[in-house]
CSV table of C-alpha atoms in Angstrom, one decimal:
chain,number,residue,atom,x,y,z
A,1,UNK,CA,-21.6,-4.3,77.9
A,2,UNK,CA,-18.2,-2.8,77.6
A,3,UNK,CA,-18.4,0.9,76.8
A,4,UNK,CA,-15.3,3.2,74.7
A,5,UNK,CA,-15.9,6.5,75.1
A,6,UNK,CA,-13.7,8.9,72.8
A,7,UNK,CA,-12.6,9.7,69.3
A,8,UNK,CA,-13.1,8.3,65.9
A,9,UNK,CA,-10.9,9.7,63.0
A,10,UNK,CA,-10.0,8.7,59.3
A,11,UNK,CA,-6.2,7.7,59.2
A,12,UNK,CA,-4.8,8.8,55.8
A,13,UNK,CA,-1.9,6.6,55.8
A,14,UNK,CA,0.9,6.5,52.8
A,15,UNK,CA,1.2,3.4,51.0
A,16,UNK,CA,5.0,3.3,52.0
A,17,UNK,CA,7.2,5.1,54.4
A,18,UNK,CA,8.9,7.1,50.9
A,19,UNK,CA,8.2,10.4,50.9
A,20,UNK,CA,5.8,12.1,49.0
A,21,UNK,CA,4.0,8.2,49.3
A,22,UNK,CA,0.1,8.3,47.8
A,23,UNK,CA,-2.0,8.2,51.0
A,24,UNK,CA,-5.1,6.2,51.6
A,25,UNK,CA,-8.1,6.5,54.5
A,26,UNK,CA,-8.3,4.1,56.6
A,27,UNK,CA,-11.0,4.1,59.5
A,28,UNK,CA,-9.4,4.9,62.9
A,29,UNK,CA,-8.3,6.1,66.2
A,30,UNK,CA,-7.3,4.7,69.3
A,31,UNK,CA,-11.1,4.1,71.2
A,32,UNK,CA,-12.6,2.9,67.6
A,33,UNK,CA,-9.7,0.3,67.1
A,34,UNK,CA,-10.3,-1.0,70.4
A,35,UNK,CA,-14.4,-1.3,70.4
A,36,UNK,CA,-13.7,-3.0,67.0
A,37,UNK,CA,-11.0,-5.6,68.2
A,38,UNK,CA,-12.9,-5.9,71.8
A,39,UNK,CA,-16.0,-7.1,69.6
A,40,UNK,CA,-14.4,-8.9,67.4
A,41,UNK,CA,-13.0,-11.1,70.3
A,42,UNK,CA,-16.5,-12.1,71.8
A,43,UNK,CA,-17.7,-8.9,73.6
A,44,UNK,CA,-20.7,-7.3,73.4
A,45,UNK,CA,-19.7,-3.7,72.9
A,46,UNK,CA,-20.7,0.0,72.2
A,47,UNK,CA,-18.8,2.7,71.2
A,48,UNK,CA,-19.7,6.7,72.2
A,49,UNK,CA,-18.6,8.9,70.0
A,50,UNK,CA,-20.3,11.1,67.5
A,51,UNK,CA,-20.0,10.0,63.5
A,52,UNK,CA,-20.3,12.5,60.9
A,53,UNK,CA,-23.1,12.9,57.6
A,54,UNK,CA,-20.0,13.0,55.5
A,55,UNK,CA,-18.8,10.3,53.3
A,56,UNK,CA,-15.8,9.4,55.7
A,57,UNK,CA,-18.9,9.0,58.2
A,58,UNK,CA,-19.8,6.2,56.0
A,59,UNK,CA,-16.2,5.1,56.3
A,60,UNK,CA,-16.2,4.5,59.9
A,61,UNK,CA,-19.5,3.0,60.2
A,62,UNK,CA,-18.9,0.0,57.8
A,63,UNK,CA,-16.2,-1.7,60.0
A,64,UNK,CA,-18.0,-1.1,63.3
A,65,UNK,CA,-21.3,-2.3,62.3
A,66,UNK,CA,-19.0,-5.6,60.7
A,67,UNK,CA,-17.7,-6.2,64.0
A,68,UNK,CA,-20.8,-5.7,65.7
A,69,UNK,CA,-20.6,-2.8,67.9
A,70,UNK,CA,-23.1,-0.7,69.3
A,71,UNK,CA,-23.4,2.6,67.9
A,72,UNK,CA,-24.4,4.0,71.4
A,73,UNK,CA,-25.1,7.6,69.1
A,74,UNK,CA,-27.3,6.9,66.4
A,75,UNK,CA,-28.3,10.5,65.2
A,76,UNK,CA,-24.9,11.7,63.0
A,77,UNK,CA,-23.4,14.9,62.9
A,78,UNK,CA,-23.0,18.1,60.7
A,79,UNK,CA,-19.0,18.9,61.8
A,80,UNK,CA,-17.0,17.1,59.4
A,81,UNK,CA,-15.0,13.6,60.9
A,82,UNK,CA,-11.7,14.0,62.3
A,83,UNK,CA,-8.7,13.5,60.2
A,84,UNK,CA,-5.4,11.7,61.4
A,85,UNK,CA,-2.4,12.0,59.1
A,86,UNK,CA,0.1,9.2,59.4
A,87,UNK,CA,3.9,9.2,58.9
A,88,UNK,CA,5.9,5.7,59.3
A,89,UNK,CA,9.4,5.8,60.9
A,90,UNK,CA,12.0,3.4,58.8
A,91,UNK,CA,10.4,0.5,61.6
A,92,UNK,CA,7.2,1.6,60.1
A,93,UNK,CA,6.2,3.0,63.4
A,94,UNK,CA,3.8,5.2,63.0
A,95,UNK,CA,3.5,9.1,63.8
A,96,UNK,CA,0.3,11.2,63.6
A,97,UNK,CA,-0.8,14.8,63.1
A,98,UNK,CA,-4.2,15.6,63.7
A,99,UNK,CA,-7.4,17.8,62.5
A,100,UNK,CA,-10.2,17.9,64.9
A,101,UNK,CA,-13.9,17.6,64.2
A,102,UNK,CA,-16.7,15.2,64.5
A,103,UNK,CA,-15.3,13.5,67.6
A,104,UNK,CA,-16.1,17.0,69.4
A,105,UNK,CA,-19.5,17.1,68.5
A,106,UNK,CA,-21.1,15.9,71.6
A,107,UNK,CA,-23.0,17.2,74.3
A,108,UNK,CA,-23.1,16.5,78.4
A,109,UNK,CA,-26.6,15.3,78.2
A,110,UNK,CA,-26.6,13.5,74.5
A,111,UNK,CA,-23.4,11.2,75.7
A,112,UNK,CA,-25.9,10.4,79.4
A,113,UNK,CA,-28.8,9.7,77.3
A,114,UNK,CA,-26.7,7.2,75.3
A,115,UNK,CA,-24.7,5.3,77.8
A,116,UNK,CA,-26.5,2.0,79.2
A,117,UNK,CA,-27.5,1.6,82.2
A,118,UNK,CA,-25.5,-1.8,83.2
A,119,UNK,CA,-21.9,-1.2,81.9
A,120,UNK,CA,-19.0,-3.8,83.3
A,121,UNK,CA,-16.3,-2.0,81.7
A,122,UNK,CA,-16.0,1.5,80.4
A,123,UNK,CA,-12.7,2.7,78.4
A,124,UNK,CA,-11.7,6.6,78.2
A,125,UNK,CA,-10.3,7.1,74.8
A,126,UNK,CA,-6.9,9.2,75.2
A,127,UNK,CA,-8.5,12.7,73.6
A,128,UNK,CA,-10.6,13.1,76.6
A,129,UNK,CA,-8.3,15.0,78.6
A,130,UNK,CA,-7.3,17.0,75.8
A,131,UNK,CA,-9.3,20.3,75.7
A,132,UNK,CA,-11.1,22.0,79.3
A,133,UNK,CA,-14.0,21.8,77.7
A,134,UNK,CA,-14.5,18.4,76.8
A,135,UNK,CA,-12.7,17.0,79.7
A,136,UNK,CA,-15.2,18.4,81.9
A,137,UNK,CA,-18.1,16.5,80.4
A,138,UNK,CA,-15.8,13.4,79.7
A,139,UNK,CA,-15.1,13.2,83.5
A,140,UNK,CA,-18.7,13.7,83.9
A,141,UNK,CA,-19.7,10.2,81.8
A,142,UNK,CA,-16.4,8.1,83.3
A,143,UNK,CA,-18.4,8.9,86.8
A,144,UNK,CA,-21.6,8.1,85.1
A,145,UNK,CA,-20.4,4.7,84.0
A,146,UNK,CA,-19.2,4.0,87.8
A,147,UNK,CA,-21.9,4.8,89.3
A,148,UNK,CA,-23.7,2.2,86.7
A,149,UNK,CA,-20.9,-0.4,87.7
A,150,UNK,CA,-18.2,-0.5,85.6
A,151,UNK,CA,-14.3,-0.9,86.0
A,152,UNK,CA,-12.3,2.2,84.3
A,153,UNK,CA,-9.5,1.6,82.1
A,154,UNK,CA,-7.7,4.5,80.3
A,155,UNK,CA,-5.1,4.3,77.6
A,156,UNK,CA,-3.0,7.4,77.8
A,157,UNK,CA,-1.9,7.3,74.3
A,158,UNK,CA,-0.3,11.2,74.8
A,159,UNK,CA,-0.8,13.3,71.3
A,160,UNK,CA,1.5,16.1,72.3
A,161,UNK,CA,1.3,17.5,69.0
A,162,UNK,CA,-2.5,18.4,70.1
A,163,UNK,CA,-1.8,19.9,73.3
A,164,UNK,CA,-1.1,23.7,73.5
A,165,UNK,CA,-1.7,24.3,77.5
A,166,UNK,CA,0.8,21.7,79.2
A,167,UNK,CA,0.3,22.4,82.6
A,168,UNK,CA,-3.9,22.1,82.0
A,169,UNK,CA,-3.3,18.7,80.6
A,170,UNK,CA,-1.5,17.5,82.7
A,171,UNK,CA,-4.1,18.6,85.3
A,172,UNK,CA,-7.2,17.2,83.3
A,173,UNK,CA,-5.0,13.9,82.8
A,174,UNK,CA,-4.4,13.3,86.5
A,175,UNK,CA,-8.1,13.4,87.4
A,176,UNK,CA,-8.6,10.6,84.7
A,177,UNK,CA,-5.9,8.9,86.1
A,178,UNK,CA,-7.6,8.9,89.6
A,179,UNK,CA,-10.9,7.3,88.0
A,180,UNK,CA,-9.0,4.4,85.9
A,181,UNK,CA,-9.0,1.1,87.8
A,182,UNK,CA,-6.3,-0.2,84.9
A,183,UNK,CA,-4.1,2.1,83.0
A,184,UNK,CA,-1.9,1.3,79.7
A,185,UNK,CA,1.1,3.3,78.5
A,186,UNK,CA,3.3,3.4,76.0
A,187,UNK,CA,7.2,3.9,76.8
A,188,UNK,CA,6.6,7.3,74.0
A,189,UNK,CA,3.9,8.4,76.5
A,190,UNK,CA,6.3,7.7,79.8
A,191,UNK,CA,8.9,9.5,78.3
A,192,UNK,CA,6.8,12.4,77.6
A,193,UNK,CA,5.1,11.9,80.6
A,194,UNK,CA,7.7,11.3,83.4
A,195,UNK,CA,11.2,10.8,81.4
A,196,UNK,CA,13.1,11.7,85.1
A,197,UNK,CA,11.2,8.5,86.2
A,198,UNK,CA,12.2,4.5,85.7
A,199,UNK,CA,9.3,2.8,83.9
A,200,UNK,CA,9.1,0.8,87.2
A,201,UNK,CA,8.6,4.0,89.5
A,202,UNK,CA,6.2,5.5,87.1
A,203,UNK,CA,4.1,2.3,87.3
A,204,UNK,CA,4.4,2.3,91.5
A,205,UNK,CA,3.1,5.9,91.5
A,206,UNK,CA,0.9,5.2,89.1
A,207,UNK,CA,-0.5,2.5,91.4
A,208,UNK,CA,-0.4,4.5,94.2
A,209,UNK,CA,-3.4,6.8,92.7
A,210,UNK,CA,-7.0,6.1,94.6
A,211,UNK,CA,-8.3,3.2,92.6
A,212,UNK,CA,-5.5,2.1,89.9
A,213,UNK,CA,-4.9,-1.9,90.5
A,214,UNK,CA,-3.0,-2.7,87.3
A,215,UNK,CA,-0.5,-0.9,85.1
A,216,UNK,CA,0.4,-1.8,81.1
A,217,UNK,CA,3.3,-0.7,79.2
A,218,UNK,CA,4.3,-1.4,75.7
A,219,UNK,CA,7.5,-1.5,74.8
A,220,UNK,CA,7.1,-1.6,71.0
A,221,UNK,CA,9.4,-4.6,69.9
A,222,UNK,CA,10.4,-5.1,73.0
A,223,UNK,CA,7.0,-7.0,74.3
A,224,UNK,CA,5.5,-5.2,77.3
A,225,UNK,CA,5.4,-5.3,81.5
A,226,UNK,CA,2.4,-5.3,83.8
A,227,UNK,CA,2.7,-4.2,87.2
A,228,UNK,CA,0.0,-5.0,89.9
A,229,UNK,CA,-0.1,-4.2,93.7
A,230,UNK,CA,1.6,-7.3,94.4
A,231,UNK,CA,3.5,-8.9,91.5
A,232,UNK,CA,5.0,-7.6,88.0
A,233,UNK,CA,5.6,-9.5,85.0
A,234,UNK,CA,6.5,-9.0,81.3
A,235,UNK,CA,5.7,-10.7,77.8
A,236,UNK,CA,7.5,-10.7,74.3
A,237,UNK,CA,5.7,-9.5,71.0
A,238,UNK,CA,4.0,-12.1,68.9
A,239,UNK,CA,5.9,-11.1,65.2
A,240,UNK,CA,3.4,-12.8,62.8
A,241,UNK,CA,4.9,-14.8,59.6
A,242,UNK,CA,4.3,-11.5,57.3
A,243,UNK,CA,4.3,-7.9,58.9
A,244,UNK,CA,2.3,-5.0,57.6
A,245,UNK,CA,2.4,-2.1,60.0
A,246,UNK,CA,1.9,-1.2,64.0
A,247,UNK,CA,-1.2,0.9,63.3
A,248,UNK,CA,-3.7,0.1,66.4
A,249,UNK,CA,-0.9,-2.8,67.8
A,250,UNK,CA,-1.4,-1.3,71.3
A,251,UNK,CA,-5.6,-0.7,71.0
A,252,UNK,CA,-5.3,-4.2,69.6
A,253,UNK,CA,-3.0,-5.7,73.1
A,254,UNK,CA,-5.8,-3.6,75.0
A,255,UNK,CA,-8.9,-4.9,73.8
A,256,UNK,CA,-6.9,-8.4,74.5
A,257,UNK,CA,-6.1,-7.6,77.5
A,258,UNK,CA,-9.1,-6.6,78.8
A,259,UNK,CA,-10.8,-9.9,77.1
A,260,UNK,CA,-8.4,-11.9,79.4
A,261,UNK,CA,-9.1,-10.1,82.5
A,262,UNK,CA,-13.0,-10.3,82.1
A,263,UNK,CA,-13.0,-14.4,80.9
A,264,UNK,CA,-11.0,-14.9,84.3
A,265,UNK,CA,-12.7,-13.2,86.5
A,266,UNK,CA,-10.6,-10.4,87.2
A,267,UNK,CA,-12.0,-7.4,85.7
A,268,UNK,CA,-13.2,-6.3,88.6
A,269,UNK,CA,-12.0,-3.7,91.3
A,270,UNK,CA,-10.2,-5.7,93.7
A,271,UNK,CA,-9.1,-8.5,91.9
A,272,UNK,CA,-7.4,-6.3,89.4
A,273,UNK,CA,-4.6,-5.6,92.0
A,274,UNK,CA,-4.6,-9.4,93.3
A,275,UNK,CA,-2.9,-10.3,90.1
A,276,UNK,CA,0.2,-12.6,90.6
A,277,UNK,CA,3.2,-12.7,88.7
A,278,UNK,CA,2.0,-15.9,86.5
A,279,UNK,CA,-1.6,-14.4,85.5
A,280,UNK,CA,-0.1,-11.1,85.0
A,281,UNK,CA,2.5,-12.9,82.2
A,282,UNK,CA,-0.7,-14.8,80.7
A,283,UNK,CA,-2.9,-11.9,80.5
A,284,UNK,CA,0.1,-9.6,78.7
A,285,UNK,CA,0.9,-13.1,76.2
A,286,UNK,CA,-2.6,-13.1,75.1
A,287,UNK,CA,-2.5,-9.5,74.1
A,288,UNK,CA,0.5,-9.7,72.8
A,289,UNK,CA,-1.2,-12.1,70.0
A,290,UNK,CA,-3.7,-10.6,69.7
A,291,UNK,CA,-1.7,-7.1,68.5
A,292,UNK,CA,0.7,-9.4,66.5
A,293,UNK,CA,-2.1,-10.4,64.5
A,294,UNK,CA,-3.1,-7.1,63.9
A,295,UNK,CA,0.5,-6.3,63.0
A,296,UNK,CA,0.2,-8.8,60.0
A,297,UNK,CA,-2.1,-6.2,57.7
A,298,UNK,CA,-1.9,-2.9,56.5
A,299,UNK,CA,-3.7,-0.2,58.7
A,300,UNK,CA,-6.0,-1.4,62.0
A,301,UNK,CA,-7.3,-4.9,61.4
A,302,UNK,CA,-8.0,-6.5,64.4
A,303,UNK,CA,-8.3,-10.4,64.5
A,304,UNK,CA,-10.9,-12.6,65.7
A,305,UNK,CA,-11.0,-14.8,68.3
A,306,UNK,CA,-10.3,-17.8,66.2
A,307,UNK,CA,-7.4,-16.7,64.9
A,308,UNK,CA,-5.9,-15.8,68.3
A,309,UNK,CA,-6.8,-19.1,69.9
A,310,UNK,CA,-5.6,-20.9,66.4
A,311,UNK,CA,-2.0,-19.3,68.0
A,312,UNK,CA,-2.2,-19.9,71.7
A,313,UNK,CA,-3.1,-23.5,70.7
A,314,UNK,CA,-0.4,-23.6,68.6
């Protein structure tokens, strides 16, 4: 099973980028988008994360249990879900501000109980650093799911606008970092992250941590890069024939990405860094369609694996 650990949230997303637009809710958040699209591509998958007894509970469950994924915690909360309001740029790029809840309501043990015990990929959702508190037990579950066999990705996805205590983040974030086997960024998160830094020189240090083997960066528009211990490569956007909005594009190219790597064998710790220059460019294309698609509706709506080889093939 592949395993994404971390939020779930209700996007209330305006209808157009005017302002004062009518807003709508939309299920979300960047480790929900991904279980969803990792599913719908062929994988058998659970998500970890708590889901409220309120009505936008209800909200979340309907698309994950469409898709298929494993509720891995079946006994919902009281704390009300976690709300995500959205705000488009005039390239309908989209911006968030956030109030907390459900997602927090977890404990150490409860998240143990639920995690299988065979897991061949497990996927920290970008909140986990966030707060001390839940970064401790967080860390706790990422060593849990090694220790049961699986490969570590992490998608940085930064919120700045939900940290208050920089310098702790940036701590709780590095010992993530040193757990991930594969790490995606955006070029929003390395210029928050490292903006002194080329994107090239922020992947080599990033590689240079004790078990990252693979580096992803988005580039928006501008396709994304991959950079492996020997070999880097990059791969345009797929822009589909009608475009709706980027909301979940890059959980979309993750959940591709990762598809790619496990169907060829190299989601795995030590053939993650073997990658050469040609797989590297295949692994980031088929991503790459896989969030165009996704790009071609309103709000996260991952495709299926039909419709992405319907492209490839075409």
């Amino acid at each position: 099973m592949f395993v994404v650990g971390g939020e779930s949230l209700i996007d209330l997303v305006p209808v157009s980028a005017a302002p004062g637009a009518e807003r709508v809710a939309h299920a979300g958040g960047s480790p929900f988008n991904c279980a969803i699209a990792l599913a719908k591509l062929g994988n058998d998958t659970g998500f970890l994360c708590p889901i409220s007894q309120d009505e936008h509970g209800d909200l979340l469950l309907a698309p994950l249990a469409e898709a298929k994924v494993s509720v891995l915690l079946t006994e919902r909360v009281a704390a009300p879900t976690t709300k995500a309001i959205v705000s488009f740029n005039d390239k309908m790029q989209a911006s968030y501000v956030f109030e907390r809840g459900a997602d927090r309501a977890f404990t150490r043990d409860g998240l143990l109980r639920a995690l299988p015990q065979s897991i061949a990929l497990y996927q920290v959702g970008g909140f986990c650093p966030i707060l001390e508190e839940d970064a401790l037990v967080w860390l706790d579950i990422v060593r849990a799911a090694i220790g049961r066999g699986a490969t570590i990705s992490f998608d940085i996805n930064v919120r700045d606008k939900l940290v208050d205590d920089e310098d702790g983040y940036r701590r709780r974030l590095s010992q993530f970092l040193d757990l991930a086997h594969l790490i995606k960024l955006s070029e929003e998160d390395h210029a928050w992250l490292a903006p002194e830094l080329s994107i090239e020189h922020y992947a080599a240090k990033l590689l240079d941590r004790p078990n990252c083997e693979l580096v992803v960066v988005t580039l928006g528009e501008h396709g994304s890069r991959a950079f492996s211990r020997r070999a880097e490569a990059r791969a345009a956007i797929y822009a589909p024939p009608v475009f709706g909005d980027t909301v979940g594009a890059g959980d979309s190219l993750m959940a591709g990405i990762l598809t790619w790597l496990s169907e060829t064998g190299a989601l795995k710790p030590g053939a993650l860094g073997q990658l050469d220059a040609e797989a590297l460019a295949t692994t980031l294309r088929f991503g790459a369609v896989v969030a165009g698609l996704n790009c071609g509706k309103k709000g996260c709506q991952p495709p299926s694996r039909a419709e992405v080889d319907t492209i490839l093939a075409a």
